[in-house]
PDB file of C-alpha atoms in Angstrom:
ATOM      1  CA  MET N   1       0.000   0.000   0.000  1.00  0.00           C
ATOM      2  CA  LYS N   2       2.884   2.336   0.877  1.00  0.00           C
ATOM      3  CA  HIS N   3       4.554   1.416  -2.415  1.00  0.00           C
ATOM      4  CA  TYR N   4       1.315   2.240  -4.250  1.00  0.00           C
ATOM      5  CA  GLY N   5       1.128   5.620  -2.506  1.00  0.00           C
ATOM      6  CA  LYS N   6       4.686   6.450  -3.484  1.00  0.00           C
ATOM      7  CA  ASN N   7       3.874   5.671  -7.102  1.00  0.00           C
ATOM      8  CA  LEU N   8       0.909   8.031  -7.021  1.00  0.00           C
ATOM      9  CA  ILE N   9       3.078  10.813  -5.632  1.00  0.00           C
ATOM     10  CA  PHE N  10       5.705  10.175  -8.320  1.00  0.00           C
ATOM     11  CA  VAL N  11       3.100  10.343 -11.099  1.00  0.00           C
ATOM     12  CA  ALA N  12       1.595  13.536  -9.674  1.00  0.00           C
ATOM     13  CA  VAL N  13       4.984  15.251  -9.435  1.00  0.00           C
ATOM     14  CA  THR N  14       5.919  14.105 -12.946  1.00  0.00           C
ATOM     15  CA  ILE N  15       2.709  15.584 -14.383  1.00  0.00           C
ATOM     16  CA  LEU N  16       3.321  18.836 -12.534  1.00  0.00           C
ATOM     17  CA  LEU N  17       6.882  19.130 -13.837  1.00  0.00           C
ATOM     18  CA  LEU N  18       6.133  17.904 -17.353  1.00  0.00           C
ATOM     19  CA  PRO N  19       6.154  21.416 -18.873  1.00  0.00           C
ATOM     20  CA  TYR N  20       9.631  21.963 -17.413  1.00  0.00           C
ATOM     21  CA  ILE N  21      10.868  18.549 -18.570  1.00  0.00           C
ATOM     22  CA  VAL N  22       9.570  19.019 -22.109  1.00  0.00           C
ATOM     23  CA  THR N  23      10.947  22.561 -22.241  1.00  0.00           C
ATOM     24  CA  THR N  24      14.378  21.461 -21.028  1.00  0.00           C
ATOM     25  CA  ILE N  25      14.574  18.744 -23.674  1.00  0.00           C
ATOM     26  CA  PHE N  26      13.322  21.047 -26.394  1.00  0.00           C
ATOM     27  CA  GLU N  27      15.654  23.900 -25.535  1.00  0.00           C
ATOM     28  CA  GLY N  28      18.688  21.725 -26.069  1.00  0.00           C
ATOM     29  CA  GLY N  29      19.473  23.199 -29.511  1.00  0.00           C
ATOM     30  CA  VAL N  30      19.201  26.855 -28.464  1.00  0.00           C
ATOM     31  CA  ASN N  31      22.047  28.807 -26.931  1.00  0.00           C
ATOM     32  CA  PHE N  32      20.247  30.124 -23.860  1.00  0.00           C
ATOM     33  CA  ALA N  33      23.575  31.208 -22.372  1.00  0.00           C
ATOM     34  CA  LYS N  34      23.161  34.355 -24.467  1.00  0.00           C
ATOM     35  CA  GLU N  35      20.153  35.344 -22.393  1.00  0.00           C
ATOM     36  CA  GLU N  36      22.214  35.375 -19.214  1.00  0.00           C
ATOM     37  CA  THR N  37      24.063  38.426 -20.557  1.00  0.00           C
ATOM     38  CA  VAL N  38      20.912  40.418 -21.280  1.00  0.00           C
ATOM     39  CA  GLN N  39      19.048  40.032 -18.011  1.00  0.00           C
ATOM     40  CA  SER N  40      17.441  43.029 -16.336  1.00  0.00           C
ATOM     41  CA  SER N  41      16.427  43.676 -12.728  1.00  0.00           C
ATOM     42  CA  LYS N  42      12.716  43.174 -13.467  1.00  0.00           C
ATOM     43  CA  SER N  43      10.681  40.098 -14.276  1.00  0.00           C
ATOM     44  CA  VAL N  44       7.325  38.917 -15.638  1.00  0.00           C
ATOM     45  CA  LEU N  45       5.261  36.147 -14.044  1.00  0.00           C
ATOM     46  CA  VAL N  46       3.892  33.884 -16.764  1.00  0.00           C
ATOM     47  CA  ASN N  47       1.202  31.246 -16.190  1.00  0.00           C
ATOM     48  CA  ASP N  48       2.263  28.536 -18.603  1.00  0.00           C
ATOM     49  CA  ASN N  49       0.580  25.104 -18.676  1.00  0.00           C
ATOM     50  CA  GLN N  50      -0.848  25.750 -15.189  1.00  0.00           C
ATOM     51  CA  VAL N  51       2.663  26.436 -13.876  1.00  0.00           C
ATOM     52  CA  GLN N  52       3.791  29.951 -12.954  1.00  0.00           C
ATOM     53  CA  LEU N  53       7.191  30.854 -14.372  1.00  0.00           C
ATOM     54  CA  GLU N  54       9.232  33.948 -13.549  1.00  0.00           C
ATOM     55  CA  LEU N  55      10.969  35.250 -16.658  1.00  0.00           C
ATOM     56  CA  ASP N  56      13.402  38.114 -16.905  1.00  0.00           C
ATOM     57  CA  VAL N  57      11.888  41.004 -18.881  1.00  0.00           C
ATOM     58  CA  GLU N  58      14.518  40.655 -21.621  1.00  0.00           C
ATOM     59  CA  GLN N  59      13.733  36.954 -22.045  1.00  0.00           C
ATOM     60  CA  TYR N  60       9.998  37.616 -21.952  1.00  0.00           C
ATOM     61  CA  ILE N  61      10.307  40.156 -24.787  1.00  0.00           C
ATOM     62  CA  ILE N  62      11.360  37.353 -27.147  1.00  0.00           C
ATOM     63  CA  GLY N  63       7.954  35.697 -26.732  1.00  0.00           C
ATOM     64  CA  VAL N  64       6.206  39.042 -27.126  1.00  0.00           C
ATOM     65  CA  LEU N  65       8.026  39.808 -30.367  1.00  0.00           C
ATOM     66  CA  ALA N  66       7.183  36.372 -31.750  1.00  0.00           C
ATOM     67  CA  SER N  67       3.491  37.212 -31.288  1.00  0.00           C
ATOM     68  CA  GLN N  68       3.643  40.810 -32.563  1.00  0.00           C
ATOM     69  CA  ILE N  69       5.818  40.947 -35.660  1.00  0.00           C
ATOM     70  CA  SER N  70       6.815  38.667 -38.504  1.00  0.00           C
ATOM     71  CA  VAL N  71      10.377  37.350 -38.351  1.00  0.00           C
ATOM     72  CA  THR N  72      10.515  37.933 -42.119  1.00  0.00           C
ATOM     73  CA  TYR N  73      10.465  41.692 -41.495  1.00  0.00           C
ATOM     74  CA  GLU N  74      13.652  43.727 -41.707  1.00  0.00           C
ATOM     75  CA  ARG N  75      15.973  43.504 -38.712  1.00  0.00           C
ATOM     76  CA  GLU N  76      15.699  47.226 -37.923  1.00  0.00           C
ATOM     77  CA  ALA N  77      11.896  47.031 -37.929  1.00  0.00           C
ATOM     78  CA  ILE N  78      11.991  44.141 -35.456  1.00  0.00           C
ATOM     79  CA  LYS N  79      14.471  46.061 -33.303  1.00  0.00           C
ATOM     80  CA  ALA N  80      12.071  49.013 -33.236  1.00  0.00           C
ATOM     81  CA  GLN N  81       9.306  46.666 -32.101  1.00  0.00           C
ATOM     82  CA  SER N  82      11.514  45.227 -29.366  1.00  0.00           C
ATOM     83  CA  VAL N  83      11.939  48.732 -27.911  1.00  0.00           C
ATOM     84  CA  ILE N  84       8.168  49.259 -28.134  1.00  0.00           C
ATOM     85  CA  ALA N  85       7.502  45.971 -26.312  1.00  0.00           C
ATOM     86  CA  ARG N  86      10.022  46.773 -23.588  1.00  0.00           C
ATOM     87  CA  THR N  87       8.577  50.275 -23.155  1.00  0.00           C
ATOM     88  CA  SER N  88       5.082  48.886 -22.639  1.00  0.00           C
ATOM     89  CA  ILE N  89       6.307  46.398 -20.040  1.00  0.00           C
ATOM     90  CA  ILE N  90       8.459  48.871 -18.101  1.00  0.00           C
ATOM     91  CA  LYS N  91       5.678  51.461 -18.086  1.00  0.00           C
ATOM     92  CA  LYS N  92       3.260  48.938 -16.558  1.00  0.00           C
ATOM     93  CA  ILE N  93       5.759  47.590 -14.007  1.00  0.00           C
ATOM     94  CA  GLY N  94       6.644  51.069 -12.774  1.00  0.00           C
ATOM     95  CA  SER N  95       8.604  50.923  -9.507  1.00  0.00           C
ATOM     96  CA  ARG N  96       7.786  47.245  -8.924  1.00  0.00           C
ATOM     97  CA  LYS N  97      10.255  44.424  -9.501  1.00  0.00           C
ATOM     98  CA  SER N  98       7.809  42.106 -11.255  1.00  0.00           C
ATOM     99  CA  ILE N  99       4.415  41.991 -12.920  1.00  0.00           C
ATOM    100  CA  ASN N 100       1.942  39.276 -13.875  1.00  0.00           C
ATOM    101  CA  THR N 101       1.549  38.803 -17.604  1.00  0.00           C
ATOM    102  CA  SER N 102      -2.241  39.222 -17.231  1.00  0.00           C
ATOM    103  CA  GLU N 103      -1.655  42.903 -16.365  1.00  0.00           C
ATOM    104  CA  LEU N 104       0.284  43.619 -19.534  1.00  0.00           C
ATOM    105  CA  ASN N 105      -2.344  42.968 -22.209  1.00  0.00           C
ATOM    106  CA  LEU N 106       0.417  41.900 -24.588  1.00  0.00           C
ATOM    107  CA  GLY N 107       0.564  38.950 -26.915  1.00  0.00           C
ATOM    108  CA  TYR N 108       3.040  36.266 -25.846  1.00  0.00           C
ATOM    109  CA  VAL N 109       3.995  32.809 -27.108  1.00  0.00           C
ATOM    110  CA  ASN N 110       6.244  30.286 -25.359  1.00  0.00           C
ATOM    111  CA  ILE N 111       8.968  28.328 -27.119  1.00  0.00           C
ATOM    112  CA  LEU N 112       6.767  25.303 -27.765  1.00  0.00           C
ATOM    113  CA  GLN N 113       4.187  27.525 -29.451  1.00  0.00           C
ATOM    114  CA  MET N 114       6.961  29.137 -31.490  1.00  0.00           C
ATOM    115  CA  GLU N 115       8.122  25.737 -32.674  1.00  0.00           C
ATOM    116  CA  GLU N 116       4.572  24.802 -33.605  1.00  0.00           C
ATOM    117  CA  HIS N 117       4.114  28.073 -35.526  1.00  0.00           C
ATOM    118  CA  TRP N 118       7.492  28.209 -37.285  1.00  0.00           C
ATOM    119  CA  GLY N 119       8.157  24.502 -37.585  1.00  0.00           C
ATOM    120  CA  TYR N 120      11.038  22.582 -36.045  1.00  0.00           C
ATOM    121  CA  LYS N 121      13.415  23.413 -38.895  1.00  0.00           C
ATOM    122  CA  ASP N 122      13.025  27.198 -38.658  1.00  0.00           C
ATOM    123  CA  PHE N 123      12.598  27.494 -34.913  1.00  0.00           C
ATOM    124  CA  TYR N 124      16.285  27.707 -33.991  1.00  0.00           C
ATOM    125  CA  VAL N 125      17.117  30.299 -36.652  1.00  0.00           C
ATOM    126  CA  ASN N 126      14.118  32.475 -35.796  1.00  0.00           C
ATOM    127  CA  TYR N 127      14.598  32.207 -32.044  1.00  0.00           C
ATOM    128  CA  GLU N 128      18.252  33.153 -32.320  1.00  0.00           C
ATOM    129  CA  LEU N 129      17.308  36.149 -34.490  1.00  0.00           C
ATOM    130  CA  LEU N 130      14.905  37.474 -31.855  1.00  0.00           C
ATOM    131  CA  GLN N 131      17.394  36.638 -29.106  1.00  0.00           C
ATOM    132  CA  GLU N 132      20.085  38.720 -30.823  1.00  0.00           C
ATOM    133  CA  ILE N 133      17.733  41.625 -31.468  1.00  0.00           C
ATOM    134  CA  VAL N 134      16.648  41.797 -27.832  1.00  0.00           C
ATOM    135  CA  ALA N 135      20.316  41.751 -26.780  1.00  0.00           C
ATOM    136  CA  GLU N 136      21.170  44.535 -29.222  1.00  0.00           C
ATOM    137  CA  THR N 137      18.455  46.792 -27.771  1.00  0.00           C
ATOM    138  CA  LYS N 138      18.951  45.699 -24.154  1.00  0.00           C
ATOM    139  CA  GLY N 139      17.226  47.992 -21.688  1.00  0.00           C
ATOM    140  CA  GLU N 140      16.166  50.571 -24.289  1.00  0.00           C
ATOM    141  CA  ILE N 141      12.771  52.231 -23.884  1.00  0.00           C
ATOM    142  CA  ILE N 142      10.981  55.241 -25.354  1.00  0.00           C
ATOM    143  CA  GLU N 143      10.440  58.259 -23.118  1.00  0.00           C
ATOM    144  CA  TYR N 144       8.712  61.608 -23.454  1.00  0.00           C
ATOM    145  CA  GLU N 145       9.784  64.233 -20.935  1.00  0.00           C
ATOM    146  CA  GLY N 146      11.427  61.572 -18.800  1.00  0.00           C
ATOM    147  CA  GLN N 147       8.493  59.119 -18.675  1.00  0.00           C
ATOM    148  CA  PRO N 148       7.827  55.917 -20.668  1.00  0.00           C
ATOM    149  CA  ILE N 149       5.293  56.571 -23.403  1.00  0.00           C
ATOM    150  CA  GLU N 150       2.135  54.708 -24.342  1.00  0.00           C
ATOM    151  CA  ALA N 151       3.888  52.874 -27.156  1.00  0.00           C
ATOM    152  CA  ALA N 152       0.886  52.332 -29.418  1.00  0.00           C
ATOM    153  CA  PHE N 153       1.373  50.395 -32.646  1.00  0.00           C
ATOM    154  CA  HIS N 154      -0.776  48.757 -35.294  1.00  0.00           C
ATOM    155  CA  ALA N 155      -0.395  46.488 -38.306  1.00  0.00           C
ATOM    156  CA  VAL N 156      -1.296  48.757 -41.245  1.00  0.00           C
ATOM    157  CA  SER N 157      -2.385  52.406 -41.299  1.00  0.00           C
ATOM    158  CA  ALA N 158      -4.885  54.044 -43.638  1.00  0.00           C
ATOM    159  CA  SER N 159      -1.873  55.694 -45.393  1.00  0.00           C
ATOM    160  CA  ALA N 160      -1.296  57.980 -42.386  1.00  0.00           C
ATOM    161  CA  THR N 161      -1.283  57.382 -38.652  1.00  0.00           C
ATOM    162  CA  ARG N 162      -3.757  59.070 -36.310  1.00  0.00           C
ATOM    163  CA  SER N 163      -3.276  61.937 -33.922  1.00  0.00           C
ATOM    164  CA  GLY N 164      -3.647  60.914 -30.283  1.00  0.00           C
ATOM    165  CA  GLU N 165      -5.526  64.087 -29.469  1.00  0.00           C
ATOM    166  CA  ASP N 166      -7.933  63.623 -32.367  1.00  0.00           C
ATOM    167  CA  ALA N 167      -8.461  59.884 -31.882  1.00  0.00           C
ATOM    168  CA  LEU N 168      -8.501  59.800 -28.079  1.00  0.00           C
ATOM    169  CA  GLY N 169      -9.820  63.264 -27.349  1.00  0.00           C
ATOM    170  CA  SER N 170      -6.921  63.933 -24.981  1.00  0.00           C
ATOM    171  CA  ASP N 171      -3.769  66.039 -25.005  1.00  0.00           C
ATOM    172  CA  LYS N 172      -1.935  63.514 -22.808  1.00  0.00           C
ATOM    173  CA  TYR N 173      -0.217  61.922 -25.805  1.00  0.00           C
ATOM    174  CA  PRO N 174       1.637  64.743 -27.625  1.00  0.00           C
ATOM    175  CA  TYR N 175       4.090  62.225 -29.070  1.00  0.00           C
ATOM    176  CA  LEU N 176       1.251  60.534 -31.008  1.00  0.00           C
ATOM    177  CA  GLN N 177       0.931  62.804 -34.038  1.00  0.00           C
ATOM    178  CA  SER N 178      -0.416  61.977 -37.468  1.00  0.00           C
ATOM    179  CA  VAL N 179       2.405  61.134 -39.884  1.00  0.00           C
ATOM    180  CA  SER N 180       2.360  59.895 -43.450  1.00  0.00           C
ATOM    181  CA  SER N 181       2.753  56.153 -43.960  1.00  0.00           C
ATOM    182  CA  GLN N 182       2.019  55.986 -47.663  1.00  0.00           C
ATOM    183  CA  LYS N 183       3.749  52.676 -48.300  1.00  0.00           C
ATOM    184  CA  ASP N 184       1.014  51.000 -46.264  1.00  0.00           C
ATOM    185  CA  VAL N 185      -1.255  51.160 -49.312  1.00  0.00           C
ATOM    186  CA  GLU N 186       0.892  48.392 -50.822  1.00  0.00           C
ATOM    187  CA  SER N 187       0.073  45.975 -48.008  1.00  0.00           C
ATOM    188  CA  GLU N 188      -2.251  43.067 -48.777  1.00  0.00           C
ATOM    189  CA  GLU N 189      -4.086  44.018 -45.587  1.00  0.00           C
ATOM    190  CA  TYR N 190      -4.566  47.668 -46.546  1.00  0.00           C
ATOM    191  CA  PHE N 191      -8.097  47.194 -47.898  1.00  0.00           C
ATOM    192  CA  SER N 192     -10.733  44.589 -47.156  1.00  0.00           C
ATOM    193  CA  VAL N 193     -14.458  44.053 -47.630  1.00  0.00           C
ATOM    194  CA  VAL N 194     -16.536  42.446 -44.887  1.00  0.00           C
ATOM    195  CA  SER N 195     -20.232  41.574 -45.199  1.00  0.00           C
ATOM    196  CA  ILE N 196     -22.289  40.908 -42.069  1.00  0.00           C
ATOM    197  CA  SER N 197     -25.974  40.060 -41.973  1.00  0.00           C
ATOM    198  CA  PHE N 198     -28.390  41.939 -39.727  1.00  0.00           C
ATOM    199  CA  ASP N 199     -29.095  38.638 -37.963  1.00  0.00           C
ATOM    200  CA  LYS N 200     -25.408  38.176 -37.162  1.00  0.00           C
ATOM    201  CA  MET N 201     -25.087  41.772 -35.990  1.00  0.00           C
ATOM    202  CA  SER N 202     -28.155  41.321 -33.800  1.00  0.00           C
ATOM    203  CA  ASP N 203     -26.533  38.289 -32.175  1.00  0.00           C
ATOM    204  CA  LEU N 204     -23.250  40.111 -31.604  1.00  0.00           C
ATOM    205  CA  PHE N 205     -24.820  43.251 -30.130  1.00  0.00           C
ATOM    206  CA  GLN N 206     -27.612  41.323 -28.387  1.00  0.00           C
ATOM    207  CA  THR N 207     -30.305  43.591 -29.790  1.00  0.00           C
ATOM    208  CA  GLU N 208     -32.375  43.414 -32.964  1.00  0.00           C
ATOM    209  CA  ILE N 209     -30.706  45.374 -35.762  1.00  0.00           C
ATOM    210  CA  THR N 210     -32.491  46.017 -39.037  1.00  0.00           C
ATOM    211  CA  ASN N 211     -30.992  49.336 -40.132  1.00  0.00           C
ATOM    212  CA  MET N 212     -27.584  50.754 -40.875  1.00  0.00           C
ATOM    213  CA  PRO N 213     -25.790  52.327 -37.885  1.00  0.00           C
ATOM    214  CA  ILE N 214     -25.277  56.101 -37.953  1.00  0.00           C
ATOM    215  CA  VAL N 215     -21.761  57.535 -37.835  1.00  0.00           C
ATOM    216  CA  LEU N 216     -21.731  60.388 -35.331  1.00  0.00           C
ATOM    217  CA  GLU N 217     -18.100  61.448 -35.558  1.00  0.00           C
ATOM    218  CA  GLY N 218     -14.980  60.626 -37.520  1.00  0.00           C
ATOM    219  CA  ASP N 219     -11.409  61.866 -37.598  1.00  0.00           C
ATOM    220  CA  GLU N 220      -9.249  63.359 -40.349  1.00  0.00           C
ATOM    221  CA  GLN N 221      -7.915  59.955 -41.414  1.00  0.00           C
ATOM    222  CA  GLY N 222     -11.407  58.510 -41.917  1.00  0.00           C
ATOM    223  CA  TYR N 223     -11.633  56.453 -38.730  1.00  0.00           C
ATOM    224  CA  VAL N 224     -15.038  56.308 -37.041  1.00  0.00           C
ATOM    225  CA  LYS N 225     -14.782  57.795 -33.551  1.00  0.00           C
ATOM    226  CA  ARG N 226     -18.428  57.554 -32.483  1.00  0.00           C
ATOM    227  CA  ILE N 227     -21.288  55.539 -33.971  1.00  0.00           C
ATOM    228  CA  LYS N 228     -24.916  54.965 -33.004  1.00  0.00           C
ATOM    229  CA  ILE N 229     -26.627  51.611 -33.336  1.00  0.00           C
ATOM    230  CA  ASN N 230     -30.269  51.160 -32.320  1.00  0.00           C
ATOM    231  CA  GLY N 231     -30.131  54.422 -30.406  1.00  0.00           C
ATOM    232  CA  GLU N 232     -27.015  53.456 -28.450  1.00  0.00           C
ATOM    233  CA  ALA N 233     -23.801  55.424 -29.051  1.00  0.00           C
ATOM    234  CA  MET N 234     -20.404  53.739 -28.753  1.00  0.00           C
ATOM    235  CA  SER N 235     -16.815  54.265 -29.854  1.00  0.00           C
ATOM    236  CA  GLY N 236     -15.717  53.207 -33.304  1.00  0.00           C
ATOM    237  CA  GLU N 237     -13.161  50.878 -31.718  1.00  0.00           C
ATOM    238  CA  GLN N 238     -15.805  49.135 -29.610  1.00  0.00           C
ATOM    239  CA  PHE N 239     -18.017  48.788 -32.666  1.00  0.00           C
ATOM    240  CA  ARG N 240     -15.305  47.344 -34.909  1.00  0.00           C
ATOM    241  CA  LYS N 241     -14.039  44.937 -32.231  1.00  0.00           C
ATOM    242  CA  THR N 242     -17.555  43.607 -31.649  1.00  0.00           C
ATOM    243  CA  LEU N 243     -17.836  42.892 -35.375  1.00  0.00           C
ATOM    244  CA  SER N 244     -14.183  41.789 -35.718  1.00  0.00           C
ATOM    245  CA  LEU N 245     -13.549  44.393 -38.420  1.00  0.00           C
ATOM    246  CA  PRO N 246      -9.868  44.972 -39.283  1.00  0.00           C
ATOM    247  CA  SER N 247     -10.107  48.652 -38.335  1.00  0.00           C
ATOM    248  CA  ALA N 248     -12.550  51.451 -37.508  1.00  0.00           C
ATOM    249  CA  CYS N 249     -11.720  53.189 -40.792  1.00  0.00           C
ATOM    250  CA  PHE N 250     -14.675  51.999 -42.831  1.00  0.00           C
ATOM    251  CA  GLU N 251     -17.592  52.919 -45.064  1.00  0.00           C
ATOM    252  CA  MET N 252     -20.927  51.075 -45.014  1.00  0.00           C
ATOM    253  CA  LYS N 253     -23.722  50.168 -47.378  1.00  0.00           C
ATOM    254  CA  THR N 254     -26.782  47.974 -46.928  1.00  0.00           C
ATOM    255  CA  GLU N 255     -26.759  44.861 -49.048  1.00  0.00           C
ATOM    256  CA  ASN N 256     -28.576  41.508 -48.984  1.00  0.00           C
ATOM    257  CA  LYS N 257     -30.246  41.905 -45.582  1.00  0.00           C
ATOM    258  CA  GLY N 258     -27.056  43.099 -44.005  1.00  0.00           C
ATOM    259  CA  ILE N 259     -24.211  45.584 -44.240  1.00  0.00           C
ATOM    260  CA  THR N 260     -21.069  45.527 -46.332  1.00  0.00           C
ATOM    261  CA  PHE N 261     -18.091  47.282 -44.766  1.00  0.00           C
ATOM    262  CA  SER N 262     -15.274  48.623 -46.930  1.00  0.00           C
ATOM    263  CA  VAL N 263     -12.378  48.754 -44.472  1.00  0.00           C
ATOM    264  CA  THR N 264      -9.035  50.519 -44.780  1.00  0.00           C
ATOM    265  CA  GLY N 265      -6.006  49.560 -42.688  1.00  0.00           C
ATOM    266  CA  LYS N 266      -5.629  47.082 -39.865  1.00  0.00           C
ATOM    267  CA  GLY N 267      -5.601  48.092 -36.208  1.00  0.00           C
ATOM    268  CA  HIS N 268      -6.373  51.332 -34.381  1.00  0.00           C
ATOM    269  CA  GLY N 269      -4.033  53.480 -36.488  1.00  0.00           C
ATOM    270  CA  LEU N 270      -2.150  55.060 -33.566  1.00  0.00           C
ATOM    271  CA  GLY N 271       1.616  55.179 -33.217  1.00  0.00           C
ATOM    272  CA  LEU N 272       3.904  52.973 -35.263  1.00  0.00           C
ATOM    273  CA  SER N 273       2.675  51.098 -38.324  1.00  0.00           C
ATOM    274  CA  LEU N 274       4.404  47.728 -38.474  1.00  0.00           C
ATOM    275  CA  TYR N 275       4.132  47.593 -42.253  1.00  0.00           C
ATOM    276  CA  GLY N 276       5.323  51.172 -42.597  1.00  0.00           C
ATOM    277  CA  ALA N 277       8.220  50.559 -40.207  1.00  0.00           C
ATOM    278  CA  ASN N 278       9.325  47.613 -42.306  1.00  0.00           C
ATOM    279  CA  GLU N 279       9.237  49.747 -45.449  1.00  0.00           C
ATOM    280  CA  LEU N 280      11.347  52.435 -43.752  1.00  0.00           C
ATOM    281  CA  ALA N 281      13.824  49.737 -42.728  1.00  0.00           C
ATOM    282  CA  LYS N 282      14.032  48.623 -46.368  1.00  0.00           C
ATOM    283  CA  GLN N 283      14.983  52.218 -47.208  1.00  0.00           C
ATOM    284  CA  GLY N 284      17.925  51.987 -44.815  1.00  0.00           C
ATOM    285  CA  LYS N 285      16.413  53.688 -41.761  1.00  0.00           C
ATOM    286  CA  SER N 286      17.703  52.547 -38.378  1.00  0.00           C
ATOM    287  CA  TYR N 287      15.351  51.402 -35.640  1.00  0.00           C
ATOM    288  CA  LYS N 288      15.919  54.652 -33.757  1.00  0.00           C
ATOM    289  CA  GLU N 289      15.100  56.700 -36.865  1.00  0.00           C
ATOM    290  CA  ILE N 290      11.946  54.630 -37.355  1.00  0.00           C
ATOM    291  CA  LEU N 291      10.830  55.169 -33.767  1.00  0.00           C
ATOM    292  CA  LYS N 292      11.523  58.904 -33.917  1.00  0.00           C
ATOM    293  CA  TYR N 293       9.510  59.132 -37.123  1.00  0.00           C
ATOM    294  CA  TYR N 294       6.372  57.540 -35.696  1.00  0.00           C
ATOM    295  CA  TYR N 295       6.666  59.045 -32.188  1.00  0.00           C
ATOM    296  CA  GLN N 296       7.323  62.766 -31.995  1.00  0.00           C
ATOM    297  CA  ASN N 297       9.906  64.473 -29.752  1.00  0.00           C
ATOM    298  CA  ILE N 298      10.800  61.300 -27.889  1.00  0.00           C
ATOM    299  CA  ASP N 299      14.037  60.059 -26.365  1.00  0.00           C
ATOM    300  CA  ILE N 300      15.327  56.512 -26.584  1.00  0.00           C
ATOM    301  CA  VAL N 301      17.074  55.770 -23.311  1.00  0.00           C
ATOM    302  CA  ARG N 302      18.475  52.769 -21.493  1.00  0.00           C
ATOM    303  CA  GLU N 303      16.418  52.198 -18.329  1.00  0.00           C
TER     304      GLU N 303
END
């Protein structure tokens, strides 16, 4: 009976440690010694496979980058994104030493998910690329007047980014100014058409919808700021997220018992455009030049 009990304990412990065991085996081909040289004084608590792991911020950024930007993008564009990711984390941590990943509202993938996404063959090359980029930008964040900024970014703009004051109705983000990002028009994600039936919209908004919503306010770039649906006003972002539209820069027309949305861009349109940043990198711009183009009057400092 005692022997049986010991076996149960062994099985339970093995199941608990399985994520660590699998990870240790899998990480065998990656030079994780590099990460020891890029550690910071702050960490992120990650709940992974029901086990809480404490990762150094610099190591955590690798998983954030893997979820935010394509590894096929130019190196300088990825470096710019690594500084954006670090800025967001450091701003949220503040004076604390650690933070739970649930507080960050950032995408993150672990190494097993990376391998599944990239494939075993490409995993090592891609991981090492991100590892090197994080090391090259170690500790760098974006500040405005001595404070970390709200490092907003999006996939594709509507040919120009949005002003923070215009889009958010606040003067708290003077570094978020509208800048041209004309190359974005060449992106495959620049324009899309989405048709949604009134029945589907009714399900999503949990109210019967039979007429086209009314746009109450838009900004200079064509993004819907306020919209009314069945007498209820809401933000353009809330509206587009409920309908899973690529962006709030859209035009509507009724068609076949529903609405067809002609959508421009992908994302909220504030801050850095990932596609535009990649195009600037192709033109020879450095990551610091890219960041200073999309964020006005900022400093890039080592925290």
